[in-house]
Protein backbone atom coordinates (compact mmCIF):
# COMPACT_ATOMS: atom_id res chain seq x y z
CA UNK A 1 84.31 45.54 65.18
CA UNK A 2 85.13 44.98 68.85
CA UNK A 3 86.73 42.09 70.69
CA UNK A 4 83.49 40.85 72.00
CA UNK A 5 81.61 40.93 68.18
CA UNK A 6 81.03 37.66 67.20
CA UNK A 7 82.54 36.70 64.02
CA UNK A 8 80.32 34.51 61.76
CA UNK A 9 82.13 30.99 60.93
CA UNK A 10 79.77 30.81 57.51
CA UNK A 11 76.54 32.28 55.99
CA UNK A 12 74.29 30.60 54.03
CA UNK A 13 71.06 32.06 52.74
CA UNK A 14 67.76 29.57 53.09
CA UNK A 15 66.10 32.04 50.78
CA UNK A 16 62.96 31.19 52.77
CA UNK A 17 61.55 32.21 55.96
CA UNK A 18 62.71 29.95 58.76
CA UNK A 19 59.97 28.70 60.91
CA UNK A 20 60.93 26.13 63.54
CA UNK A 21 64.20 26.10 65.63
CA UNK A 22 66.87 24.16 63.65
CA UNK A 23 68.39 20.64 65.08
CA UNK A 24 71.89 19.34 64.79
CA UNK A 25 72.36 15.40 63.90
CA UNK A 26 75.67 14.49 63.24
CA UNK A 27 77.46 16.53 60.96
CA UNK A 28 74.24 18.11 59.49
CA UNK A 29 71.94 21.08 60.80
CA UNK A 30 68.41 20.77 59.32
CA UNK A 31 66.06 23.55 59.55
CA UNK A 32 62.36 24.05 58.32
CA UNK A 33 61.23 26.99 56.17
CA UNK A 34 58.27 28.27 54.04
CA UNK A 35 58.63 30.27 50.77
CA UNK A 36 56.24 33.32 50.86
CA UNK A 37 53.28 34.01 48.46
CA UNK A 38 51.54 31.20 46.56
CA UNK A 39 53.82 28.62 47.33
CA UNK A 40 53.18 29.07 51.14
CA UNK A 41 51.53 25.65 51.11
CA UNK A 42 54.80 23.88 50.75
CA UNK A 43 57.21 23.25 53.59
CA UNK A 44 61.12 22.52 52.94
CA UNK A 45 63.10 20.76 55.06
CA UNK A 46 66.87 22.00 54.19
CA UNK A 47 70.23 20.51 55.54
CA UNK A 48 73.24 22.15 55.57
CA UNK A 49 76.92 21.01 56.76
CA UNK A 50 77.82 21.81 59.93
CA UNK A 51 81.29 22.68 59.29
CA UNK A 52 81.05 24.74 55.92
CA UNK A 53 77.13 25.80 55.42
CA UNK A 54 77.17 24.16 52.06
CA UNK A 55 73.44 22.92 51.51
CA UNK A 56 73.26 19.33 51.41
CA UNK A 57 69.64 18.28 50.65
CA UNK A 58 66.27 19.36 50.64
CA UNK A 59 62.64 17.74 50.78
CA UNK A 60 59.59 19.55 50.42
CA UNK A 61 56.13 18.56 52.43
CA UNK A 62 53.48 19.63 49.74
CA UNK A 63 50.07 21.07 51.59
CA UNK A 64 52.01 20.10 54.90
CA UNK A 65 53.60 22.10 58.01
CA UNK A 66 56.32 20.52 59.65
CA UNK A 67 54.82 19.86 63.83
CA UNK A 68 58.78 19.05 65.03
CA UNK A 69 62.06 17.58 64.74
CA UNK A 70 64.37 15.66 66.78
CA UNK A 71 67.80 14.08 66.67
CA UNK A 72 68.42 10.05 67.24
CA UNK A 73 71.05 8.07 67.22
CA UNK A 74 70.54 4.60 65.57
CA UNK A 75 72.61 2.09 67.61
CA UNK A 76 72.69 -0.52 65.29
CA UNK A 77 74.12 1.16 62.54
CA UNK A 78 75.86 4.08 64.48
CA UNK A 79 74.14 6.42 62.55
CA UNK A 80 72.53 9.93 63.23
CA UNK A 81 69.28 10.35 62.09
CA UNK A 82 66.37 13.18 62.11
CA UNK A 83 62.99 12.46 62.85
CA UNK A 84 60.29 14.79 61.66
CA UNK A 85 56.41 15.24 62.03
CA UNK A 86 54.11 16.96 59.54
CA UNK A 87 50.48 17.70 59.58
CA UNK A 88 47.83 18.71 56.89
CA UNK A 89 47.66 22.41 56.00
CA UNK A 90 44.97 21.39 53.70
CA UNK A 91 42.04 19.55 54.38
CA UNK A 92 41.41 18.14 50.92
CA UNK A 93 44.98 17.66 49.77
CA UNK A 94 47.25 17.50 52.52
CA UNK A 95 48.28 14.35 54.52
CA UNK A 96 50.23 13.90 57.96
CA UNK A 97 53.65 12.54 58.25
CA UNK A 98 56.70 10.88 60.21
CA UNK A 99 59.55 10.22 58.74
CA UNK A 100 63.33 9.62 59.87
CA UNK A 101 66.32 10.86 57.52
CA UNK A 102 69.86 10.24 57.41
CA UNK A 103 72.77 12.55 56.71
CA UNK A 104 72.31 12.17 53.38
CA UNK A 105 68.74 13.17 53.08
CA UNK A 106 67.43 9.05 52.78
CA UNK A 107 64.43 8.13 54.32
CA UNK A 108 65.26 5.46 56.87
CA UNK A 109 61.91 4.50 57.86
CA UNK A 110 58.42 6.26 57.52
CA UNK A 111 55.24 5.54 59.94
CA UNK A 112 52.27 4.21 57.86
CA UNK A 113 49.58 5.25 60.15
CA UNK A 114 47.70 7.27 57.14
CA UNK A 115 47.22 10.48 59.55
CA UNK A 116 46.36 13.94 58.68
CA UNK A 117 48.14 15.18 61.82
CA UNK A 118 51.09 14.31 63.90
CA UNK A 119 52.54 16.07 67.07
CA UNK A 120 55.91 17.30 67.35
CA UNK A 121 58.04 13.90 68.31
CA UNK A 122 59.49 12.50 71.52
CA UNK A 123 62.73 10.49 71.05
CA UNK A 124 63.68 8.64 74.25
CA UNK A 125 64.69 5.01 75.50
CA UNK A 126 65.04 4.12 71.60
CA UNK A 127 61.67 4.86 71.20
CA UNK A 128 59.40 7.56 69.39
CA UNK A 129 56.29 9.00 70.73
CA UNK A 130 54.19 11.11 68.77
CA UNK A 131 50.29 12.00 69.11
CA UNK A 132 48.65 11.05 65.73
CA UNK A 133 45.33 12.08 64.29
CA UNK A 134 42.65 13.20 66.83
CA UNK A 135 42.96 10.30 69.60
CA UNK A 136 45.80 8.00 69.53
CA UNK A 137 49.29 7.86 70.97
CA UNK A 138 51.85 6.19 68.30
CA UNK A 139 55.24 4.45 69.85
CA UNK A 140 57.82 3.45 67.01
CA UNK A 141 61.11 1.78 67.58
CA UNK A 142 63.68 3.16 65.55
CA UNK A 143 65.99 0.35 66.03
CA UNK A 144 63.43 -2.51 64.46
CA UNK A 145 63.66 -0.01 61.22
CA UNK A 146 60.47 1.71 62.05
CA UNK A 147 58.18 -1.47 61.39
CA UNK A 148 57.38 -1.83 65.34
CA UNK A 149 54.37 0.43 65.77
CA UNK A 150 51.71 0.58 68.96
CA UNK A 151 48.94 2.36 68.48
CA UNK A 152 47.34 3.42 71.81
CA UNK A 153 43.65 4.85 71.12
CA UNK A 154 42.75 7.94 73.36
CA UNK A 155 39.50 8.91 74.33
CA UNK A 156 39.73 12.56 74.07
CA UNK A 157 40.60 14.71 71.38
CA UNK A 158 44.63 15.16 71.49
CA UNK A 159 46.49 18.15 70.97
CA UNK A 160 49.33 19.09 68.57
CA UNK A 161 51.93 19.80 70.90
CA UNK A 162 54.52 16.73 72.03
CA UNK A 163 53.36 14.23 74.95
CA UNK A 164 55.57 14.49 77.87
CA UNK A 165 56.88 10.97 78.67
CA UNK A 166 58.50 10.42 82.22
CA UNK A 167 58.76 7.19 84.00
CA UNK A 168 56.46 4.78 81.98
CA UNK A 169 53.71 7.27 81.65
CA UNK A 170 52.57 9.89 78.92
CA UNK A 171 51.35 12.84 79.68
CA UNK A 172 48.72 14.14 76.71
CA UNK A 173 47.83 17.60 76.20
CA UNK A 174 44.19 17.87 74.30
CA UNK A 175 41.95 20.14 72.35
CA UNK A 176 39.88 20.85 75.33
CA UNK A 177 40.06 21.48 79.43
CA UNK A 178 41.51 17.86 79.93
CA UNK A 179 44.75 16.36 80.70
CA UNK A 180 45.43 12.52 80.57
CA UNK A 181 47.83 10.37 82.10
CA UNK A 182 48.26 6.90 80.47
CA UNK A 183 50.66 4.20 80.98
CA UNK A 184 52.42 3.22 78.01
CA UNK A 185 51.12 -0.14 78.09
CA UNK A 186 47.53 1.96 77.24
CA UNK A 187 46.20 1.93 80.71
CA UNK A 188 44.40 4.98 81.84
CA UNK A 189 46.18 6.74 84.99
CA UNK A 190 44.20 9.44 85.73
CA UNK A 191 42.08 12.36 83.75
CA UNK A 192 42.53 15.85 84.97
CA UNK A 193 39.43 18.01 83.84
CA UNK A 194 39.56 21.72 84.67
CA UNK A 195 35.94 23.13 85.37
CA UNK A 196 36.22 26.37 82.46
CA UNK A 197 34.79 27.03 79.16
CA UNK A 198 34.93 24.78 76.76
CA UNK A 199 37.64 26.73 74.51
CA UNK A 200 39.72 27.26 77.45
CA UNK A 201 42.16 23.92 76.42
CA UNK A 202 45.12 22.27 78.17
CA UNK A 203 46.91 21.99 74.90
CA UNK A 204 50.54 22.57 75.38
CA UNK A 205 53.10 19.98 76.60
CA UNK A 206 52.97 20.12 80.45
CA UNK A 207 56.46 20.14 82.41
CA UNK A 208 57.17 18.17 85.71
CA UNK A 209 59.84 17.61 88.64
CA UNK A 210 59.86 14.35 90.78
CA UNK A 211 56.37 14.78 92.28
CA UNK A 212 54.32 17.49 90.29
CA UNK A 213 53.03 18.00 86.86
CA UNK A 214 52.78 21.80 85.37
CA UNK A 215 50.29 22.49 82.88
CA UNK A 216 49.03 25.99 81.76
CA UNK A 217 45.92 26.48 79.79
CA UNK A 218 44.79 28.32 76.95
CA UNK A 219 43.28 31.03 79.08
CA UNK A 220 46.24 31.76 81.00
CA UNK A 221 46.17 29.89 84.03
CA UNK A 222 49.01 27.61 85.83
CA UNK A 223 48.22 24.46 87.44
CA UNK A 224 50.28 22.12 89.43
CA UNK A 225 49.20 18.77 89.80
CA UNK A 226 50.29 15.33 92.01
CA UNK A 227 51.93 13.44 89.30
CA UNK A 228 50.53 10.13 90.41
CA UNK A 229 46.99 11.22 91.23
CA UNK A 230 46.30 14.29 89.38
CA UNK A 231 45.05 16.07 92.14
CA UNK A 232 45.69 19.69 91.72
CA UNK A 233 47.86 21.21 94.54
CA UNK A 234 47.64 24.88 93.36
CA UNK A 235 46.63 27.22 90.44
CA UNK A 236 47.28 31.16 89.57
CA UNK A 237 46.28 32.94 86.62
CA UNK A 238 49.22 35.11 85.79
CA UNK A 239 48.26 35.49 82.02
CA UNK A 240 44.70 37.39 82.60
CA UNK A 241 43.05 35.42 80.11
CA UNK A 242 46.43 36.03 77.86
CA UNK A 243 47.91 32.87 76.51
CA UNK A 244 51.10 31.59 78.40
CA UNK A 245 54.23 29.75 76.90
CA UNK A 246 54.68 26.01 77.58
CA UNK A 247 55.94 25.57 80.89
CA UNK A 248 59.53 24.50 81.96
CA UNK A 249 60.58 23.02 85.21
CA UNK A 250 64.04 22.95 86.89
CA UNK A 251 63.04 21.10 89.96
CA UNK A 252 62.22 23.95 92.65
CA UNK A 253 61.28 26.75 90.18
CA UNK A 254 58.92 26.99 87.27
CA UNK A 255 59.27 29.22 84.31
CA UNK A 256 56.49 30.58 82.17
CA UNK A 257 56.42 33.25 79.41
CA UNK A 258 53.55 35.87 79.50
CA UNK A 259 52.38 39.33 77.46
CA UNK A 260 54.86 41.15 79.64
CA UNK A 261 57.87 38.92 79.44
CA UNK A 262 59.01 35.97 81.87
CA UNK A 263 57.85 34.67 84.96
CA UNK A 264 59.61 32.53 87.82
CA UNK A 265 57.31 30.64 90.11
CA UNK A 266 57.99 28.55 93.19
CA UNK A 267 57.25 25.05 92.03
CA UNK A 268 55.81 24.26 95.55
CA UNK A 269 53.01 26.71 95.82
CA UNK A 270 53.23 29.17 92.72
CA UNK A 271 54.14 32.20 94.56
CA UNK A 272 55.98 34.93 92.34
CA UNK A 273 59.61 34.75 93.03
CA UNK A 274 60.75 37.25 90.03
CA UNK A 275 59.79 38.45 86.68
CA UNK A 276 61.57 39.89 83.86
CA UNK A 277 59.92 42.22 81.57
CA UNK A 278 60.02 42.58 77.61
CA UNK A 279 58.56 44.95 75.49
CA UNK A 280 56.40 42.27 73.98
CA UNK A 281 55.07 38.93 74.75
CA UNK A 282 57.08 35.61 75.29
CA UNK A 283 55.33 32.37 73.52
CA UNK A 284 58.29 30.20 73.12
CA UNK A 285 59.39 27.59 76.24
CA UNK A 286 62.15 29.08 78.14
CA UNK A 287 65.21 27.04 77.65
CA UNK A 288 67.29 26.08 80.83
CA UNK A 289 71.23 25.21 80.10
CA UNK A 290 73.40 24.78 83.24
CA UNK A 291 72.99 28.03 85.21
CA UNK A 292 71.33 30.02 82.37
CA UNK A 293 68.14 30.59 81.34
CA UNK A 294 67.25 31.51 77.40
CA UNK A 295 64.19 33.45 76.12
CA UNK A 296 63.18 34.56 73.12
CA UNK A 297 60.20 37.64 72.93
CA UNK A 298 58.38 38.93 70.09
CA UNK A 299 60.45 42.27 70.79
CA UNK A 300 62.83 40.58 68.40
CA UNK A 301 65.70 40.12 71.10
CA UNK A 302 66.75 36.98 72.68
CA UNK A 303 68.16 36.94 76.47
CA UNK A 304 70.27 35.12 78.67
CA UNK A 305 69.35 35.32 82.14
CA UNK A 306 71.13 34.29 85.53
């Protein structure tokens, strides 16, 4: 062991395959896992003590798969909670769920929408935003114990990816070649329709900077739209009919994973700035922290880039 070799603080056996990135809320680490074999229709939440690695509690979703998790600080109670969404994985027996857990595993509140599908949640400005069922935007106010729910009906089939919430507008990915911009009051701002085949969906969470919205299609194209009008500013097709990762923007640059690694694009015109090659595709969204870019690849590696 060299001086640069990391030393584990603790190790805890989850006993199952971890299927989503973990989150930390308060002194608790929460991960979603799934057993192999016949019990594969069950998704488990496992909560571990952040300092010791001791398992604190578990919660099972039967015939459902976890869509996403996000931490939230409940100000009136000075509590850290985790918002978890799940979607049905069995047409006949499964159902969707949207719950908030405290660090002891108690359910703080639960959405009562009765839908079979919930997207990953977005928590910001003391609100939880989630796409529900086939055509709704659901807004929950956790500081009112989850009793305050606003349902906005949408005239498009929504995707399972989270919406992008920015400056009072929800940008909605769809299970078709469309993307919606909807005010949080429910009014439609604009609708972008991509003239392509019906299976080329705009179904991933978009990225944005102050002026532009960035969208990828399921067939490998990248678009820049004007945020105010939805007018297309530029389009490129780096995927070559292969899927791309969700986009990430840091102002002047746009990062997109593709089948041979990662692309850095000029956000103003889509011009290639540089690429980083991996042996297999990058399908998860990159993560930008300060001056470092983190990517994971199907070649089983985690990369940290300048």
